[in-house]
Coordinates of C-alpha atoms in Angstrom, one line a residue:
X1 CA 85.1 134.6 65.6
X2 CA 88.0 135.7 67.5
X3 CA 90.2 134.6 69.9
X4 CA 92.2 135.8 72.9
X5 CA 94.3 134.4 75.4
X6 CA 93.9 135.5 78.6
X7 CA 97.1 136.0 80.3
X8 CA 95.8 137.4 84.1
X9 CA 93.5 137.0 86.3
X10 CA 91.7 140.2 85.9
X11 CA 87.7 139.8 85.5
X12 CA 85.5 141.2 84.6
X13 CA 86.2 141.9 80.8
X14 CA 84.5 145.2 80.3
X15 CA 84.0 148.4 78.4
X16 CA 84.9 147.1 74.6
X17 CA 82.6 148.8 71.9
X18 CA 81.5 148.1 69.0
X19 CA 80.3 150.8 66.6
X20 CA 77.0 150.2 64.1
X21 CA 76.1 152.6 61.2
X22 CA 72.0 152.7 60.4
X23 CA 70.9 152.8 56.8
X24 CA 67.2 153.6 57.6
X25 CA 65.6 156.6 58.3
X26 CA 65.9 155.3 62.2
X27 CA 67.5 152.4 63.9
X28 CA 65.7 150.7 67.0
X29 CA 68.3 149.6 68.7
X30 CA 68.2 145.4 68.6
X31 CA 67.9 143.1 71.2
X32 CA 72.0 140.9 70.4
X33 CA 72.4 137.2 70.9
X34 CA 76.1 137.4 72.5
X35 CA 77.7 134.3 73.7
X36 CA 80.8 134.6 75.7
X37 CA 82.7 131.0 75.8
X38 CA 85.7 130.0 77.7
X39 CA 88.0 127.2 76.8
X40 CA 90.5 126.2 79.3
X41 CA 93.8 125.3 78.2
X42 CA 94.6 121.8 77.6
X43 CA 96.3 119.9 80.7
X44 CA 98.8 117.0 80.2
X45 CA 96.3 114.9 83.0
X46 CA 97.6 113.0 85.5
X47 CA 101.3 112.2 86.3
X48 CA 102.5 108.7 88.4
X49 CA 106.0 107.4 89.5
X50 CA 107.2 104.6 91.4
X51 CA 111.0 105.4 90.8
X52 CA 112.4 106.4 94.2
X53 CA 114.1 109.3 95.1
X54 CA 114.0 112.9 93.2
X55 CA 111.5 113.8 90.6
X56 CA 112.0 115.8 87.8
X57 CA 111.1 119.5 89.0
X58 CA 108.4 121.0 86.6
X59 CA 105.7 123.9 86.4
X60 CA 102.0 123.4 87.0
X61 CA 100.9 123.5 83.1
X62 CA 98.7 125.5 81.8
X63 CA 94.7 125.9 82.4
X64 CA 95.4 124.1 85.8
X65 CA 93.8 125.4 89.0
X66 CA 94.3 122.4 91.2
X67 CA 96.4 119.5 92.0
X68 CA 95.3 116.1 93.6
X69 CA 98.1 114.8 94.9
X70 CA 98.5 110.9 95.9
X71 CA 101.3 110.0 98.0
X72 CA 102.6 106.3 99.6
X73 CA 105.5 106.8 102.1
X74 CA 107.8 103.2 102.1
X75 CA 107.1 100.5 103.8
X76 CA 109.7 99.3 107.0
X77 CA 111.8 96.1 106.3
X78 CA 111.1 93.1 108.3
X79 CA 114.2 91.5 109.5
X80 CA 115.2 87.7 108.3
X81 CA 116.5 85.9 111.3
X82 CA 116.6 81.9 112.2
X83 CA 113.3 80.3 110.5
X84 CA 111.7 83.6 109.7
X85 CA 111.2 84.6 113.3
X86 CA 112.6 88.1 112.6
X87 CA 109.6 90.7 113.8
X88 CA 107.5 92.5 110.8
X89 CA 108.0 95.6 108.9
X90 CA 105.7 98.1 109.3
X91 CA 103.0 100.2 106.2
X92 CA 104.1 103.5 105.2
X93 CA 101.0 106.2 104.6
X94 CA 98.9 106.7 101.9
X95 CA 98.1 110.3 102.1
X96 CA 95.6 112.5 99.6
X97 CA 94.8 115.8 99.1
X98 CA 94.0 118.5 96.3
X99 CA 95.2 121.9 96.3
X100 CA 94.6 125.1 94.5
X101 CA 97.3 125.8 92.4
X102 CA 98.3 128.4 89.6
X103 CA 99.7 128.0 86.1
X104 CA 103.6 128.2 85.8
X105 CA 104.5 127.7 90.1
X106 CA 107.6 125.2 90.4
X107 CA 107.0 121.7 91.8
X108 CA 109.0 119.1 92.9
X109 CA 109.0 115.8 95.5
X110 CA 110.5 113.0 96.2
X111 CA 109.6 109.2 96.4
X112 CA 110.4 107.4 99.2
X113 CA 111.9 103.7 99.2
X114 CA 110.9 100.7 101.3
X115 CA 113.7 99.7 104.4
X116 CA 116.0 97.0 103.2
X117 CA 116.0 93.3 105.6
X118 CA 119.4 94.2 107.1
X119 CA 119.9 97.4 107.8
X120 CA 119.4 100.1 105.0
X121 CA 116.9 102.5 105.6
X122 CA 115.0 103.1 102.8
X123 CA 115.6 106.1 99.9
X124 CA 114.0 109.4 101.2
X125 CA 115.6 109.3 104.8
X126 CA 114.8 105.9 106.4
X127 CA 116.7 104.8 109.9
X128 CA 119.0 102.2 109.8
X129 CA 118.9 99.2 111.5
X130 CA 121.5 98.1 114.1
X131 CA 124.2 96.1 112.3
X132 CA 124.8 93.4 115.0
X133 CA 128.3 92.1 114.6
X134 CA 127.5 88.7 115.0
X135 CA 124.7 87.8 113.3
X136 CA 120.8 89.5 112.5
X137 CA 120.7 93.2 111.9
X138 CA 117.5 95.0 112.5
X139 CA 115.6 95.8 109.6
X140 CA 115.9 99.1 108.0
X141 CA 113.3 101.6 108.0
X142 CA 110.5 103.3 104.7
X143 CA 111.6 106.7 103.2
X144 CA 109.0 109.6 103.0
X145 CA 107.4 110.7 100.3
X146 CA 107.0 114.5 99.4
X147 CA 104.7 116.8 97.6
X148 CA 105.8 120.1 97.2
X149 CA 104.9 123.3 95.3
X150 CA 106.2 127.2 95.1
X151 CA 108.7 125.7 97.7
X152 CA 106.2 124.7 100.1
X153 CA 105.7 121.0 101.0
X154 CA 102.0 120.0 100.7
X155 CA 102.0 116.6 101.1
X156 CA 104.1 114.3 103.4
X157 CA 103.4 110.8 103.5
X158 CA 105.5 109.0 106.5
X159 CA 107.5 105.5 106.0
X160 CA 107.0 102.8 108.1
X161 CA 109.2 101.6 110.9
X162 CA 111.9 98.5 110.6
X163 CA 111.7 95.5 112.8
X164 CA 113.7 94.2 115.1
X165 CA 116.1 90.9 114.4
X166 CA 115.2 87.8 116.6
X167 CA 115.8 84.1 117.4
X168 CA 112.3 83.2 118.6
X169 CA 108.7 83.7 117.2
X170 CA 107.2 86.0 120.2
X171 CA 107.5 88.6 121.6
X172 CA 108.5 89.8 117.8
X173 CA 110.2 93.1 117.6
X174 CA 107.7 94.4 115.0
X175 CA 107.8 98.1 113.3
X176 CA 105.4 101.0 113.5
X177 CA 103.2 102.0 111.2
X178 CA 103.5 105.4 109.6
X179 CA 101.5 108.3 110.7
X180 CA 97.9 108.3 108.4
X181 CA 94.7 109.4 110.5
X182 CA 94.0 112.6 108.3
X183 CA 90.5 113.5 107.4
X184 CA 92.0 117.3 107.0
X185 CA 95.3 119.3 107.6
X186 CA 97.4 118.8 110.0
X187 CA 100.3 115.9 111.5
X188 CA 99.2 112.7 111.7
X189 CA 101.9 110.8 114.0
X190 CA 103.7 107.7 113.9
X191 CA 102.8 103.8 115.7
X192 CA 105.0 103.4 118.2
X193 CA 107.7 99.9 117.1
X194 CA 106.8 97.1 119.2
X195 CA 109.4 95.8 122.5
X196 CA 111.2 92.7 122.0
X197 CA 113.0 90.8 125.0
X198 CA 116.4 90.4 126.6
X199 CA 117.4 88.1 129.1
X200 CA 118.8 91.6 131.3
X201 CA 116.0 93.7 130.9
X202 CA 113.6 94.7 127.9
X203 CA 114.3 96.4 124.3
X204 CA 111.9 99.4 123.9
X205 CA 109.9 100.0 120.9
X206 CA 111.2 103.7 119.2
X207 CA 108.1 106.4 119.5
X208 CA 106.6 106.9 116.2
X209 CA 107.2 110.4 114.9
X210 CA 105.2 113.2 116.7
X211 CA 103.8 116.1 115.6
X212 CA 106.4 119.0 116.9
X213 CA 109.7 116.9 117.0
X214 CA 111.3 113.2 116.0
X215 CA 110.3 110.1 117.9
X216 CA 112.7 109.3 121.2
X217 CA 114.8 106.1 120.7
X218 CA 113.6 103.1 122.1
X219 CA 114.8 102.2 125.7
X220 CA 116.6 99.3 127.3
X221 CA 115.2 99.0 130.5
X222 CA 118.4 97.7 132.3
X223 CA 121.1 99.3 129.4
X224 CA 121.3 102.7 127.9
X225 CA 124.0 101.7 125.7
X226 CA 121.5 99.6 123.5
X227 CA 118.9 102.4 122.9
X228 CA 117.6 103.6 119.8
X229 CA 118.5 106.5 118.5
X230 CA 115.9 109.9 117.9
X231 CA 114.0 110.8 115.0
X232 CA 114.7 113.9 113.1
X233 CA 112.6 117.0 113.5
X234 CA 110.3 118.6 111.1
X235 CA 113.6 120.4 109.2
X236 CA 115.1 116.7 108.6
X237 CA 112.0 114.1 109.0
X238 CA 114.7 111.5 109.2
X239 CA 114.1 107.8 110.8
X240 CA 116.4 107.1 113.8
X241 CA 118.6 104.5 113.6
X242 CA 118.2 101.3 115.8
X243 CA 120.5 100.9 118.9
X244 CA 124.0 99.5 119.4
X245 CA 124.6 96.0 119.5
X246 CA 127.7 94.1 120.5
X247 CA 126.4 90.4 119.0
X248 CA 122.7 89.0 117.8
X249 CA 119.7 90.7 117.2
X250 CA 119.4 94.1 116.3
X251 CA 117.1 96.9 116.8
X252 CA 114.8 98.6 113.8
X253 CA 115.1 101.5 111.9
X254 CA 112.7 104.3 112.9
X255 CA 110.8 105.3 109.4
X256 CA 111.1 108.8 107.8
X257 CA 108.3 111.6 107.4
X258 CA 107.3 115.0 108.4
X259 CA 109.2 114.0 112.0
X260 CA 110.7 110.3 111.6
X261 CA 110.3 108.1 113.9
X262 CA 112.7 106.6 116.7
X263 CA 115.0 103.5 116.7
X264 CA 114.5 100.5 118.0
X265 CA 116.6 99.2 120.9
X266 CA 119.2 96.8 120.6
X267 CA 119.5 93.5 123.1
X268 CA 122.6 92.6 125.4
X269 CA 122.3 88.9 124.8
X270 CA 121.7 86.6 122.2
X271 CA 118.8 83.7 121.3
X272 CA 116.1 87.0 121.7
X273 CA 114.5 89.5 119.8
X274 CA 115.2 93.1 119.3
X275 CA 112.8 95.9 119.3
X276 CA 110.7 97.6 116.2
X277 CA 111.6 101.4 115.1
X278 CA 108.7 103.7 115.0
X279 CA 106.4 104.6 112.1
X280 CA 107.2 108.5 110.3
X281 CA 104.7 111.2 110.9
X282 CA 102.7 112.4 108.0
X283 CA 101.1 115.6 107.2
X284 CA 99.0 117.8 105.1
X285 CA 100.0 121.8 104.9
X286 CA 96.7 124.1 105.9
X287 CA 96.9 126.4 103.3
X288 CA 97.3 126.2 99.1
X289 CA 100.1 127.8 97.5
X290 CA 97.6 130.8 96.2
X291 CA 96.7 134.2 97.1
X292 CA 93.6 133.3 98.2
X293 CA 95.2 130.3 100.3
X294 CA 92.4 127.9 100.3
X295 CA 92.0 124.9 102.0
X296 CA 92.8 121.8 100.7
X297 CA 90.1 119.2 99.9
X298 CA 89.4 115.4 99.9
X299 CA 92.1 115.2 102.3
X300 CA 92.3 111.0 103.2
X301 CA 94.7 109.1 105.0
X302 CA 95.3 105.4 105.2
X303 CA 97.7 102.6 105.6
X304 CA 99.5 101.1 103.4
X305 CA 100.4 97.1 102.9
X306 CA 101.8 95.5 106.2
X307 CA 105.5 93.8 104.5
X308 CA 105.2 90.1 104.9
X309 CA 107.9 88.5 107.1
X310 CA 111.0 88.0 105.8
X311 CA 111.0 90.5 102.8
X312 CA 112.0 94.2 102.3
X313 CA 109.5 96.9 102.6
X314 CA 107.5 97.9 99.4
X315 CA 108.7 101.6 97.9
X316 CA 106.4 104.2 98.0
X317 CA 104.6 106.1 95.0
X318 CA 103.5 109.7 94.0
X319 CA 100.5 110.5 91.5
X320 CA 99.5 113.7 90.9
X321 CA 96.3 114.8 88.5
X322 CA 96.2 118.2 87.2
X323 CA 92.6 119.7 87.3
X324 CA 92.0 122.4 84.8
X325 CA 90.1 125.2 86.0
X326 CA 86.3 125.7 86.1
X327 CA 83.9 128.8 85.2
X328 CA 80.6 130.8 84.6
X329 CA 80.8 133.3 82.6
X330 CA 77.7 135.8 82.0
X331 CA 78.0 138.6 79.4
X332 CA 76.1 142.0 79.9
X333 CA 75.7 144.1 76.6
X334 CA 74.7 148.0 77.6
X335 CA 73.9 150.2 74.3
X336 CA 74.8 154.1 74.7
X337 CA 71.6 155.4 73.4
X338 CA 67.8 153.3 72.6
X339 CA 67.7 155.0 69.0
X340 CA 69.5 156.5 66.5
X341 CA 69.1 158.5 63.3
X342 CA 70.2 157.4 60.1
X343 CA 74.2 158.1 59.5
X344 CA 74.5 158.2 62.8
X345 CA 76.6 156.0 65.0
X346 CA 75.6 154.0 67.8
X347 CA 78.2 152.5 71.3
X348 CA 77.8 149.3 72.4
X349 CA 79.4 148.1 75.8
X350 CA 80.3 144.8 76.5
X351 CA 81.3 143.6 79.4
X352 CA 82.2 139.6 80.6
X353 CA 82.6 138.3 83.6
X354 CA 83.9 135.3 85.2
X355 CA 81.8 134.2 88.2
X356 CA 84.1 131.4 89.1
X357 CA 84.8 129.2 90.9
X358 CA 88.4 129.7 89.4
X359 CA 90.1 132.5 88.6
X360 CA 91.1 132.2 84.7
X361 CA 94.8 131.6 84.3
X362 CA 98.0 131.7 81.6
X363 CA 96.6 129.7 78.7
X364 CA 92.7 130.0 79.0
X365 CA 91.0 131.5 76.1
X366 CA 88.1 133.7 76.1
X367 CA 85.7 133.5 73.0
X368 CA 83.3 136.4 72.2
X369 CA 80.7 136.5 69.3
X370 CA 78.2 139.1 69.0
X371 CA 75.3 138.3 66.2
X372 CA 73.1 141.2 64.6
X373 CA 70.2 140.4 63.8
X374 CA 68.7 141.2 60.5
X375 CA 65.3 143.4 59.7
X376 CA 63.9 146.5 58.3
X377 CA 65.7 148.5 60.9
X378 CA 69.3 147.1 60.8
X379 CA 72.0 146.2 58.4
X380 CA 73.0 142.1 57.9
X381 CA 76.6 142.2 58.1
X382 CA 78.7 139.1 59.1
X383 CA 79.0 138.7 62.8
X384 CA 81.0 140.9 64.9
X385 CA 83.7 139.8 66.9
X386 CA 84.5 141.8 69.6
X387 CA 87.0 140.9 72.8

């Protein structure tokens, strides 16, 4: 038996011959049991963090032909005011998809961090909350999470928005959700963060990211010096930070994602509540990072946990399961004549081929065994390995 590693993607494997002397007077040609077998490469399984920021970059190992890939974008701070009454953080998304892939292509991704209860915005590009001078900041907003391979980002999942400081239980000034409707490619856009109230006027909520561009900064309805600043655009993803504030109650930070989402606004007075920053966008590229650019599959989106008042948001994850590839091969044996006289020589062709559904990749190996049978009319030798 003989091995061989298969270092392309060329199929089928063809034209190898095998030459068979006959002892008799005349050799029948035989009916061969061949049995073509192919062993993918042993894969390192699946891969999980919960450590924010940077992963290590790596390669796709070995005998791997696609990539599930499990992302959780942070979750939005809520904001600790007087008795709790600060508005609620907001889920980041919990986006999934699996992509074709090939053997040796560079990955790399981030993990994105949950939005602090005053102010920082969370690792991976959360807003920041307003930092009121006197007393309750806005809350900050979730960092994205990223997925990406051959320099292409496959996966983001969005962070959820920051909410607003406040003296009073209601209206609360409560964060956007991250984007997460996905059933297939595409954006999936962020909640909007919810008003809070001034005496002069009303806080706006900032617009959750959107599908071409950031989320616009919340509104004051009576001053434009307390609105919330944009989200960054697809080239950034960044949360907006939450508007200026000259005393209480601060604004949210808008969370991060494939377009962050806008900041809350800030309020003029005191003893009420400022608004929520809105959720990140999420998304999920159209194409794999193959020739053949397939579509991804088993693409799912959902929220994550709601933050509970009063605490920071939770930190976002990444998992990624490497799937080694899958085939059927069938093996064709084509002799170069029916019979042949003693001394003479006889041609065998061979030929494998891979019917798929993956191409075989760096690391597969490809096992060949062709059997004679023994009888009046051919030799017994030891079986013939041919590749």
């Amino acid at each position: 038996m003989k091995c061989v590693r298969w270092g392309s993607h060329t199929s089928p494997l063809a034209g190898v011959a095998l030459a068979l002397t006959a002892f008799a007077s005349t050799l029948v040609v035989p009916i061969a049991t061949d049995v073509a077998i192919a062993d993918p490469a042993t894969g390192p399984g699946a891969f999980s963090t919960t450590v924010t920021g940077a992963i290590t970059p790596g390669t796709v190992p070995d005998g791997t032909c696609a990539a599930k890939a499990t992302m959780l974008g942070g979750g939005g701070g809520s904001a600790a005011a007087i008795g709790a009454t600060g508005g609620q953080g907001a889920a980041g998304a919990a986006i999934a998809a699996t992509f074709a892939v090939v053997a040796q292509q560079s990955f790399t991704g981030s993990v994105g961090g949950g939005g602090a209860i005053a102010r920082t915005g969370g690792v991976g590009g959360g807003g920041t909350g307003t930092d009121a001078p006197t007393d309750h900041d806005g809350a900050g907003g979730g960092g994205r999470t990223v997925f990406t391979i051959a320099g292409a980002n496959l996966v983001v999942a969005g962070g959820g928005g920051g909410a607003g400081a406040a003296h009073q239980n209601a209206p609360r000034g409560n964060g956007g959700a991250a984007g997460f409707g996905l059933a297939g490619p595409g954006v999936a856009i962020g909640a909007t963060g919810s008003s809070g109230q001034d005496t002069s006027g009303t806080p706006g909520g900032g617009q959750g990211g959107q599908a071409a561009g950031g989320g616009s900064g919340g509104v004051h309805t009576t001053t434009a010096a307390r609105n919330g600043s944009a989200g960054g655009g697809i080239a950034t993803g960044t949360g907006g930070n939450g508007g200026t504030d000259l005393n209480y109650d601060g604004g949210g930070g808008g969370g991060a994602g494939y377009t962050g989402g806008g900041g809350g606004a800030a309020t003029v007075d005191q003893s009420v509540s400022g608004a929520g920053g809105g959720g990140g966008s999420s998304f999920v590229a159209a194409t794999s990072p193959t020739v053949g650019a397939r579509v991804p599959t088993a693409v799912t989106g959902a929220a994550g946990a709601t933050p509970a008042l009063g605490v920071a948001g939770a930190s976002g994850s990444m998992s990624v399961d490497w799937i080694p590839c899958l085939y059927n091969l069938t093996l064709t044996k084509t002799p170069s004549v029916s019979a042949v006289n003693a001394g003479g020589a006889i041609t065998w062709t061979i030929a494998v081929t891979n019917n798929g559904p993956d191409p075989m990749t760096r690391g597969d190996v490809v096992t060949l065994t062709d059997s004679l049978p023994s009888g009046s009319n051919a030799s017994s030798p030891a079986p013939n390995n041919v590749v």
